């Protein structure tokens, strides 16, 4: 086993993904400051993305990794700024019934695309979806074609700036979804497929093409992995998955992995049927998370899932967020050891059932990291 204290975090990830035994890996999903103490920057050099900077979330992640002592998979994004500036969205916000409303408008030759959301501290709902009519589909097809032509040099420069400040303290990824999830009205998706099949298929293919083009830019920008989500396992059927998601995902994975990147596939939904169907084994992401049991997910147990998922796929999870937020240190350590026992003999990263909840006690996080790291 390679001694962990001799490795940078970036090198540790590289060796781990190549099959080298580097000891336990601990990497909870965390994309912003989530501790019960005020944010602070724990490194000697100045904070590269201080409060108010659009990349401040990355500074928060870097700070938490240092303070808590885990093996970070950082998440950040870059801008794909269209050369046609007329398609940039116009947004306005206002308060209605004690809720913040956000209206977003995009002008197209066909009609004005509009999205309206409402939110407060506890929830977020969509009042008006982008796609509700046949004209909306024509407009979105036009928009997708315009989005294909963006300032790649700006996106690459932004990525290089992120990588410069991360240096060897981890690896950098970005959010990516199955194309079916982008710009679609999920509440009426099946009706739209039936009512406007040709328009739906055309928009879907354009979305795939745009995603594939952006992958090349992301790799040039220095990103290491995709935080990939296949949308809607709770409501989509295996047949729907095969038709609209499986082949697209294969194309995206082939493109990204062929450029030397790796995949962290995230789902916190009901995946038991998809594990049984063997979809994840066909697609072979390097990492798969989160393998949730009821009430969050529907797999019978971690062991059940681990026995059915290809041994070459690294699994990640699955300490309950409620335990980390409200549990005692003893309960947390017990939960960690249960995960260790149920994944014994398989490649596994200690993580959580989803994104770390805000105001999680630092003492609980340290107990989690300490217990997960303490035994080979």
Short mmCIF file of C-alpha atoms in Angstrom, two decimals:
data_model
loop_
_atom_site.label_atom_id
_atom_site.label_comp_id
_atom_site.label_asym_id
_atom_site.label_seq_id
_atom_site.Cartn_x
_atom_site.Cartn_y
_atom_site.Cartn_z
CA UNK A 1 0.00 0.00 0.00
CA UNK A 2 1.29 3.47 -0.91
CA UNK A 3 1.75 5.75 2.11
CA UNK A 4 -0.91 8.44 1.94
CA UNK A 5 1.23 11.14 3.55
CA UNK A 6 3.69 10.86 0.66
CA UNK A 7 1.06 11.76 -1.94
CA UNK A 8 -0.62 14.95 -3.02
CA UNK A 9 -4.39 14.65 -3.13
CA UNK A 10 -4.32 14.83 -6.91
CA UNK A 11 -1.77 12.03 -7.15
CA UNK A 12 -3.70 9.98 -4.62
CA UNK A 13 -6.78 10.15 -6.83
CA UNK A 14 -4.78 9.27 -9.93
CA UNK A 15 -3.29 6.17 -8.31
CA UNK A 16 -6.56 5.11 -6.71
CA UNK A 17 -8.41 5.29 -10.03
CA UNK A 18 -5.65 3.26 -11.69
CA UNK A 19 -6.11 0.44 -9.15
CA UNK A 20 -3.31 1.20 -6.67
CA UNK A 21 -4.06 0.63 -2.98
CA UNK A 22 -3.72 4.06 -1.36
CA UNK A 23 -5.75 3.21 1.74
CA UNK A 24 -9.30 4.38 2.53
CA UNK A 25 -10.79 7.13 0.38
CA UNK A 26 -13.18 9.56 2.06
CA UNK A 27 -15.02 12.00 -0.21
CA UNK A 28 -18.47 13.30 0.76
CA UNK A 29 -20.46 15.18 -1.85
CA UNK A 30 -20.17 18.86 -0.95
CA UNK A 31 -20.45 21.82 -3.32
CA UNK A 32 -20.60 24.72 -0.85
CA UNK A 33 -19.93 25.66 2.79
CA UNK A 34 -22.00 23.34 4.94
CA UNK A 35 -20.47 23.45 8.43
CA UNK A 36 -21.98 24.90 11.60
CA UNK A 37 -19.20 27.50 11.85
CA UNK A 38 -18.64 30.66 9.77
CA UNK A 39 -16.69 30.33 6.55
CA UNK A 40 -12.95 30.93 6.73
CA UNK A 41 -9.99 30.28 4.40
CA UNK A 42 -7.52 27.90 6.12
CA UNK A 43 -4.56 28.12 3.71
CA UNK A 44 -1.56 30.45 3.93
CA UNK A 45 -2.11 32.12 0.55
CA UNK A 46 -4.99 34.57 -0.05
CA UNK A 47 -8.45 33.23 -0.83
CA UNK A 48 -8.52 33.00 -4.68
CA UNK A 49 -12.31 33.25 -4.91
CA UNK A 50 -13.48 35.34 -1.91
CA UNK A 51 -17.12 35.97 -0.96
CA UNK A 52 -18.87 37.69 -3.84
CA UNK A 53 -16.77 35.97 -6.52
CA UNK A 54 -18.82 33.76 -8.84
CA UNK A 55 -16.43 30.86 -8.11
CA UNK A 56 -16.62 31.34 -4.34
CA UNK A 57 -18.27 27.92 -4.06
CA UNK A 58 -14.97 26.35 -5.10
CA UNK A 59 -13.12 28.23 -2.35
CA UNK A 60 -15.73 26.94 0.10
CA UNK A 61 -15.14 23.37 -1.07
CA UNK A 62 -11.35 23.75 -0.85
CA UNK A 63 -11.64 25.20 2.66
CA UNK A 64 -13.88 22.38 3.86
CA UNK A 65 -11.55 19.72 2.42
CA UNK A 66 -8.63 21.23 4.33
CA UNK A 67 -10.52 21.68 7.60
CA UNK A 68 -12.23 18.29 7.52
CA UNK A 69 -9.38 16.27 6.04
CA UNK A 70 -11.16 14.40 3.24
CA UNK A 71 -10.19 13.53 -0.35
CA UNK A 72 -11.99 16.17 -2.40
CA UNK A 73 -13.75 15.82 -5.72
CA UNK A 74 -14.20 19.52 -6.48
CA UNK A 75 -17.09 20.87 -8.54
CA UNK A 76 -17.18 24.10 -10.53
CA UNK A 77 -18.45 25.40 -13.85
CA UNK A 78 -17.31 27.61 -16.72
CA UNK A 79 -19.29 29.86 -19.04
CA UNK A 80 -20.14 28.93 -22.62
CA UNK A 81 -20.87 32.47 -23.75
CA UNK A 82 -22.70 32.52 -27.11
CA UNK A 83 -21.32 34.66 -29.89
CA UNK A 84 -24.89 35.73 -30.64
CA UNK A 85 -25.37 38.00 -27.63
CA UNK A 86 -29.03 38.51 -28.51
CA UNK A 87 -29.88 35.07 -27.11
CA UNK A 88 -28.62 35.87 -23.63
CA UNK A 89 -31.51 35.54 -21.15
CA UNK A 90 -33.09 38.58 -19.56
CA UNK A 91 -34.03 37.98 -15.93
CA UNK A 92 -36.10 39.93 -13.45
CA UNK A 93 -37.08 39.07 -9.88
CA UNK A 94 -39.80 40.28 -7.53
CA UNK A 95 -41.62 39.27 -4.36
CA UNK A 96 -45.09 37.75 -4.57
CA UNK A 97 -46.95 36.28 -1.57
CA UNK A 98 -43.71 36.31 0.46
CA UNK A 99 -41.95 34.24 -2.19
CA UNK A 100 -39.21 35.32 -4.55
CA UNK A 101 -40.29 35.04 -8.18
CA UNK A 102 -37.76 34.87 -10.98
CA UNK A 103 -38.81 35.41 -14.60
CA UNK A 104 -36.38 34.60 -17.40
CA UNK A 105 -37.01 35.53 -21.03
CA UNK A 106 -35.18 34.69 -24.28
CA UNK A 107 -36.13 36.25 -27.61
CA UNK A 108 -36.22 34.01 -30.70
CA UNK A 109 -37.56 34.46 -34.25
CA UNK A 110 -40.53 32.25 -33.37
CA UNK A 111 -41.65 33.50 -29.98
CA UNK A 112 -40.36 34.54 -26.58
CA UNK A 113 -39.24 31.62 -24.42
CA UNK A 114 -40.21 32.16 -20.79
CA UNK A 115 -39.49 30.44 -17.50
CA UNK A 116 -40.96 31.48 -14.14
CA UNK A 117 -39.90 30.02 -10.79
CA UNK A 118 -40.89 30.75 -7.20
CA UNK A 119 -38.76 30.03 -4.17
CA UNK A 120 -38.28 30.63 -0.47
CA UNK A 121 -35.77 29.28 2.04
CA UNK A 122 -37.33 25.83 2.08
CA UNK A 123 -38.49 25.02 -1.43
CA UNK A 124 -38.40 25.88 -5.10
CA UNK A 125 -41.13 25.37 -7.68
CA UNK A 126 -41.51 26.00 -11.40
CA UNK A 127 -44.57 28.08 -12.26
CA UNK A 128 -43.93 28.26 -16.03
CA UNK A 129 -41.77 25.72 -17.88
CA UNK A 130 -39.61 26.69 -20.85
CA UNK A 131 -41.40 24.22 -23.13
CA UNK A 132 -45.18 24.07 -23.21
CA UNK A 133 -46.19 24.58 -26.88
CA UNK A 134 -45.16 23.50 -30.37
CA UNK A 135 -43.82 27.01 -30.98
CA UNK A 136 -41.65 26.68 -27.87
CA UNK A 137 -40.01 23.61 -29.40
CA UNK A 138 -39.28 25.45 -32.63
CA UNK A 139 -37.80 28.30 -30.61
CA UNK A 140 -35.66 25.98 -28.49
CA UNK A 141 -34.35 24.19 -31.59
CA UNK A 142 -33.29 27.56 -33.01
CA UNK A 143 -31.74 28.51 -29.67
CA UNK A 144 -29.77 25.25 -29.41
CA UNK A 145 -28.26 25.89 -32.86
CA UNK A 146 -27.22 29.38 -31.74
CA UNK A 147 -25.67 27.99 -28.55
CA UNK A 148 -23.37 25.73 -30.57
CA UNK A 149 -21.28 28.78 -31.47
CA UNK A 150 -19.67 30.06 -28.25
CA UNK A 151 -16.43 31.74 -27.17
CA UNK A 152 -14.36 28.67 -26.42
CA UNK A 153 -11.23 30.63 -25.47
CA UNK A 154 -13.07 32.36 -22.62
CA UNK A 155 -14.36 29.03 -21.27
CA UNK A 156 -10.88 27.47 -21.44
CA UNK A 157 -9.30 30.45 -19.70
CA UNK A 158 -11.85 30.24 -16.88
CA UNK A 159 -11.09 26.54 -16.41
CA UNK A 160 -7.34 27.12 -16.32
CA UNK A 161 -7.84 29.75 -13.61
CA UNK A 162 -9.77 27.26 -11.46
CA UNK A 163 -7.14 24.56 -11.96
CA UNK A 164 -4.30 26.94 -11.11
CA UNK A 165 -5.68 27.55 -7.64
CA UNK A 166 -6.64 23.94 -6.97
CA UNK A 167 -3.13 22.87 -8.02
CA UNK A 168 -2.43 19.40 -6.53
CA UNK A 169 -5.07 19.64 -3.77
CA UNK A 170 -7.63 17.51 -5.55
CA UNK A 171 -9.35 16.93 -8.88
CA UNK A 172 -11.85 19.16 -10.68
CA UNK A 173 -15.20 18.14 -12.10
CA UNK A 174 -18.36 19.76 -13.38
CA UNK A 175 -22.04 18.94 -13.46
CA UNK A 176 -23.31 17.11 -16.54
CA UNK A 177 -26.66 15.50 -17.22
CA UNK A 178 -28.21 13.08 -19.61
CA UNK A 179 -29.35 15.23 -22.56
CA UNK A 180 -32.99 14.31 -21.91
CA UNK A 181 -32.79 16.43 -18.74
CA UNK A 182 -31.78 19.68 -20.41
CA UNK A 183 -34.46 22.26 -21.24
CA UNK A 184 -37.33 19.81 -20.95
CA UNK A 185 -40.69 20.04 -19.23
CA UNK A 186 -40.57 16.84 -17.19
CA UNK A 187 -44.17 17.12 -16.02
CA UNK A 188 -45.44 16.94 -19.62
CA UNK A 189 -42.50 15.13 -21.24
CA UNK A 190 -44.43 12.05 -22.36
CA UNK A 191 -47.21 14.16 -23.86
CA UNK A 192 -44.68 16.19 -25.82
CA UNK A 193 -43.02 13.08 -27.21
CA UNK A 194 -46.43 11.89 -28.40
CA UNK A 195 -47.70 15.25 -29.68
CA UNK A 196 -44.57 16.56 -31.44
CA UNK A 197 -42.30 13.53 -31.98
CA UNK A 198 -40.24 15.04 -34.80
CA UNK A 199 -39.60 18.32 -33.01
CA UNK A 200 -38.79 16.50 -29.79
CA UNK A 201 -36.32 14.19 -31.54
CA UNK A 202 -34.65 17.09 -33.35
CA UNK A 203 -34.21 19.09 -30.14
CA UNK A 204 -32.96 16.02 -28.34
CA UNK A 205 -30.29 15.32 -30.97
CA UNK A 206 -29.16 18.95 -30.93
CA UNK A 207 -28.82 18.74 -27.16
CA UNK A 208 -26.65 15.64 -27.49
CA UNK A 209 -24.47 17.36 -30.11
CA UNK A 210 -24.08 20.48 -27.97
CA UNK A 211 -23.11 18.40 -24.94
CA UNK A 212 -20.50 16.49 -26.96
CA UNK A 213 -18.98 19.74 -28.21
CA UNK A 214 -18.82 21.18 -24.69
CA UNK A 215 -17.02 18.05 -23.44
CA UNK A 216 -14.08 18.84 -25.71
CA UNK A 217 -13.94 22.38 -24.33
CA UNK A 218 -14.14 21.14 -20.73
CA UNK A 219 -11.18 18.83 -21.27
CA UNK A 220 -9.12 21.64 -22.84
CA UNK A 221 -10.06 23.75 -19.81
CA UNK A 222 -8.49 21.20 -17.44
CA UNK A 223 -11.48 19.38 -15.98
CA UNK A 224 -10.78 15.86 -14.72
CA UNK A 225 -14.23 14.34 -14.31
CA UNK A 226 -17.93 14.66 -15.05
CA UNK A 227 -20.41 14.63 -12.19
CA UNK A 228 -22.99 12.85 -14.32
CA UNK A 229 -26.67 12.43 -13.55
CA UNK A 230 -29.21 10.42 -15.52
CA UNK A 231 -32.44 12.19 -14.88
CA UNK A 232 -35.69 10.81 -13.58
CA UNK A 233 -35.05 7.24 -12.43
CA UNK A 234 -38.06 7.63 -10.15
CA UNK A 235 -40.45 8.11 -13.08
CA UNK A 236 -38.77 6.71 -16.17
CA UNK A 237 -39.13 3.08 -17.13
CA UNK A 238 -36.29 0.79 -18.25
CA UNK A 239 -37.68 0.95 -21.80
CA UNK A 240 -37.70 4.74 -21.74
CA UNK A 241 -34.15 4.65 -20.39
CA UNK A 242 -33.04 2.38 -23.24
CA UNK A 243 -34.60 4.63 -25.90
CA UNK A 244 -33.74 8.11 -24.65
CA UNK A 245 -30.82 7.81 -22.23
CA UNK A 246 -28.72 4.67 -22.65
CA UNK A 247 -27.19 5.30 -26.08
CA UNK A 248 -26.64 9.02 -25.45
CA UNK A 249 -24.84 8.22 -22.22
CA UNK A 250 -22.63 5.70 -24.04
CA UNK A 251 -21.65 8.39 -26.57
CA UNK A 252 -20.86 10.93 -23.87
CA UNK A 253 -18.84 8.47 -21.79
CA UNK A 254 -16.89 7.25 -24.83
CA UNK A 255 -16.02 10.83 -25.76
CA UNK A 256 -15.02 11.90 -22.25
CA UNK A 257 -13.15 8.75 -21.22
CA UNK A 258 -11.41 8.72 -24.59
CA UNK A 259 -9.91 12.10 -23.71
CA UNK A 260 -8.61 10.76 -20.39
CA UNK A 261 -11.42 11.96 -18.13
CA UNK A 262 -13.35 9.91 -15.60
CA UNK A 263 -17.01 9.73 -14.60
CA UNK A 264 -18.61 10.11 -11.17
CA UNK A 265 -22.20 9.01 -11.82
CA UNK A 266 -24.58 10.41 -9.20
CA UNK A 267 -28.11 9.34 -8.49
CA UNK A 268 -29.96 9.62 -5.21
CA UNK A 269 -33.16 8.12 -6.62
CA UNK A 270 -34.81 4.71 -6.88
CA UNK A 271 -32.32 2.61 -8.81
CA UNK A 272 -32.93 -1.00 -7.76
CA UNK A 273 -34.55 -1.91 -11.10
CA UNK A 274 -31.70 -0.26 -13.00
CA UNK A 275 -29.12 -2.19 -10.98
CA UNK A 276 -31.01 -5.42 -11.76
CA UNK A 277 -31.18 -4.58 -15.47
CA UNK A 278 -27.40 -4.14 -15.52
CA UNK A 279 -27.44 -0.66 -17.07
CA UNK A 280 -24.60 0.65 -14.94
CA UNK A 281 -22.45 -2.35 -15.80
CA UNK A 282 -23.01 -1.65 -19.51
CA UNK A 283 -21.97 1.98 -19.15
CA UNK A 284 -19.09 1.48 -16.70
CA UNK A 285 -18.53 4.82 -15.01
CA UNK A 286 -15.38 4.84 -12.90
CA UNK A 287 -17.39 5.87 -9.81
CA UNK A 288 -21.07 5.30 -9.01
CA UNK A 289 -22.95 6.88 -6.12
CA UNK A 290 -24.97 6.88 -3.82
CA UNK A 291 -26.74 3.49 -3.44
CA UNK A 292 -29.43 4.65 -1.02
CA UNK A 293 -31.64 2.35 1.00
CA UNK A 294 -35.21 3.33 2.04
CA UNK A 295 -36.56 5.88 2.69
CA UNK A 296 -34.18 7.84 0.40
CA UNK A 297 -33.68 5.12 -2.22
CA UNK A 298 -34.99 1.60 -2.78
CA UNK A 299 -32.06 -0.81 -2.83
CA UNK A 300 -32.38 -3.59 -0.20
CA UNK A 301 -28.85 -3.01 1.10
CA UNK A 302 -25.42 -1.78 0.09
CA UNK A 303 -24.23 -5.37 -0.08
CA UNK A 304 -27.10 -6.30 -2.40
CA UNK A 305 -26.15 -3.51 -4.80
CA UNK A 306 -22.43 -4.07 -4.52
CA UNK A 307 -22.81 -7.76 -5.43
CA UNK A 308 -24.64 -6.80 -8.64
CA UNK A 309 -22.51 -3.87 -9.79
CA UNK A 310 -19.37 -4.68 -11.78
CA UNK A 311 -16.38 -5.14 -9.48
CA UNK A 312 -14.36 -2.69 -11.58
CA UNK A 313 -16.84 0.11 -10.82
CA UNK A 314 -15.96 2.02 -7.65
CA UNK A 315 -19.01 2.72 -5.51
CA UNK A 316 -19.38 5.76 -3.25
CA UNK A 317 -21.59 6.47 -0.22
CA UNK A 318 -23.59 6.01 1.83
CA UNK A 319 -23.82 7.63 5.26
CA UNK A 320 -27.26 9.18 5.82
CA UNK A 321 -27.33 12.98 5.84
CA UNK A 322 -29.64 12.91 8.87
CA UNK A 323 -27.09 10.91 10.85
CA UNK A 324 -24.30 13.33 10.04
CA UNK A 325 -26.51 16.34 10.83
CA UNK A 326 -28.21 15.12 14.01
CA UNK A 327 -26.50 11.91 15.11
CA UNK A 328 -24.04 11.31 17.91
CA UNK A 329 -20.39 10.55 17.18
CA UNK A 330 -21.02 6.95 18.21
CA UNK A 331 -23.93 6.64 15.73
CA UNK A 332 -21.77 8.12 12.97
CA UNK A 333 -18.89 5.72 13.64
CA UNK A 334 -21.32 2.79 13.74
CA UNK A 335 -22.77 3.85 10.37
CA UNK A 336 -19.29 4.13 8.87
CA UNK A 337 -18.41 0.65 10.03
CA UNK A 338 -21.64 -0.74 8.58
CA UNK A 339 -20.70 0.72 5.19
CA UNK A 340 -17.21 -0.75 5.56
CA UNK A 341 -18.62 -4.20 6.32
CA UNK A 342 -21.20 -4.18 3.51
CA UNK A 343 -18.64 -3.12 0.89
CA UNK A 344 -15.80 -5.36 2.08
CA UNK A 345 -13.96 -6.89 -0.85
CA UNK A 346 -15.06 -4.19 -3.30
CA UNK A 347 -13.68 -0.82 -4.40
CA UNK A 348 -15.53 1.78 -2.36
CA UNK A 349 -15.26 5.44 -1.34
CA UNK A 350 -16.77 6.55 1.97
CA UNK A 351 -19.35 9.22 1.18
CA UNK A 352 -22.88 10.38 1.90
CA UNK A 353 -26.38 9.74 0.60
CA UNK A 354 -26.40 13.17 -1.10
CA UNK A 355 -24.97 16.68 -0.78
CA UNK A 356 -23.85 17.56 2.76
CA UNK A 357 -26.59 19.50 4.54
CA UNK A 358 -25.96 23.05 5.71
CA UNK A 359 -25.07 23.58 9.39
CA UNK A 360 -23.72 20.05 9.79
CA UNK A 361 -21.63 19.99 13.01
CA UNK A 362 -17.90 20.06 12.37
CA UNK A 363 -17.39 17.55 15.20
CA UNK A 364 -19.66 15.06 13.42
CA UNK A 365 -17.86 15.52 10.11
CA UNK A 366 -14.49 14.98 11.79
CA UNK A 367 -15.83 11.81 13.48
CA UNK A 368 -16.96 10.54 10.07
CA UNK A 369 -13.61 11.28 8.41
CA UNK A 370 -11.62 9.91 11.34
CA UNK A 371 -13.52 6.61 11.48
CA UNK A 372 -13.53 6.13 7.72
CA UNK A 373 -9.80 6.86 7.46
CA UNK A 374 -8.67 4.93 10.52
CA UNK A 375 -8.64 1.38 9.16
CA UNK A 376 -7.28 -0.07 5.91
#
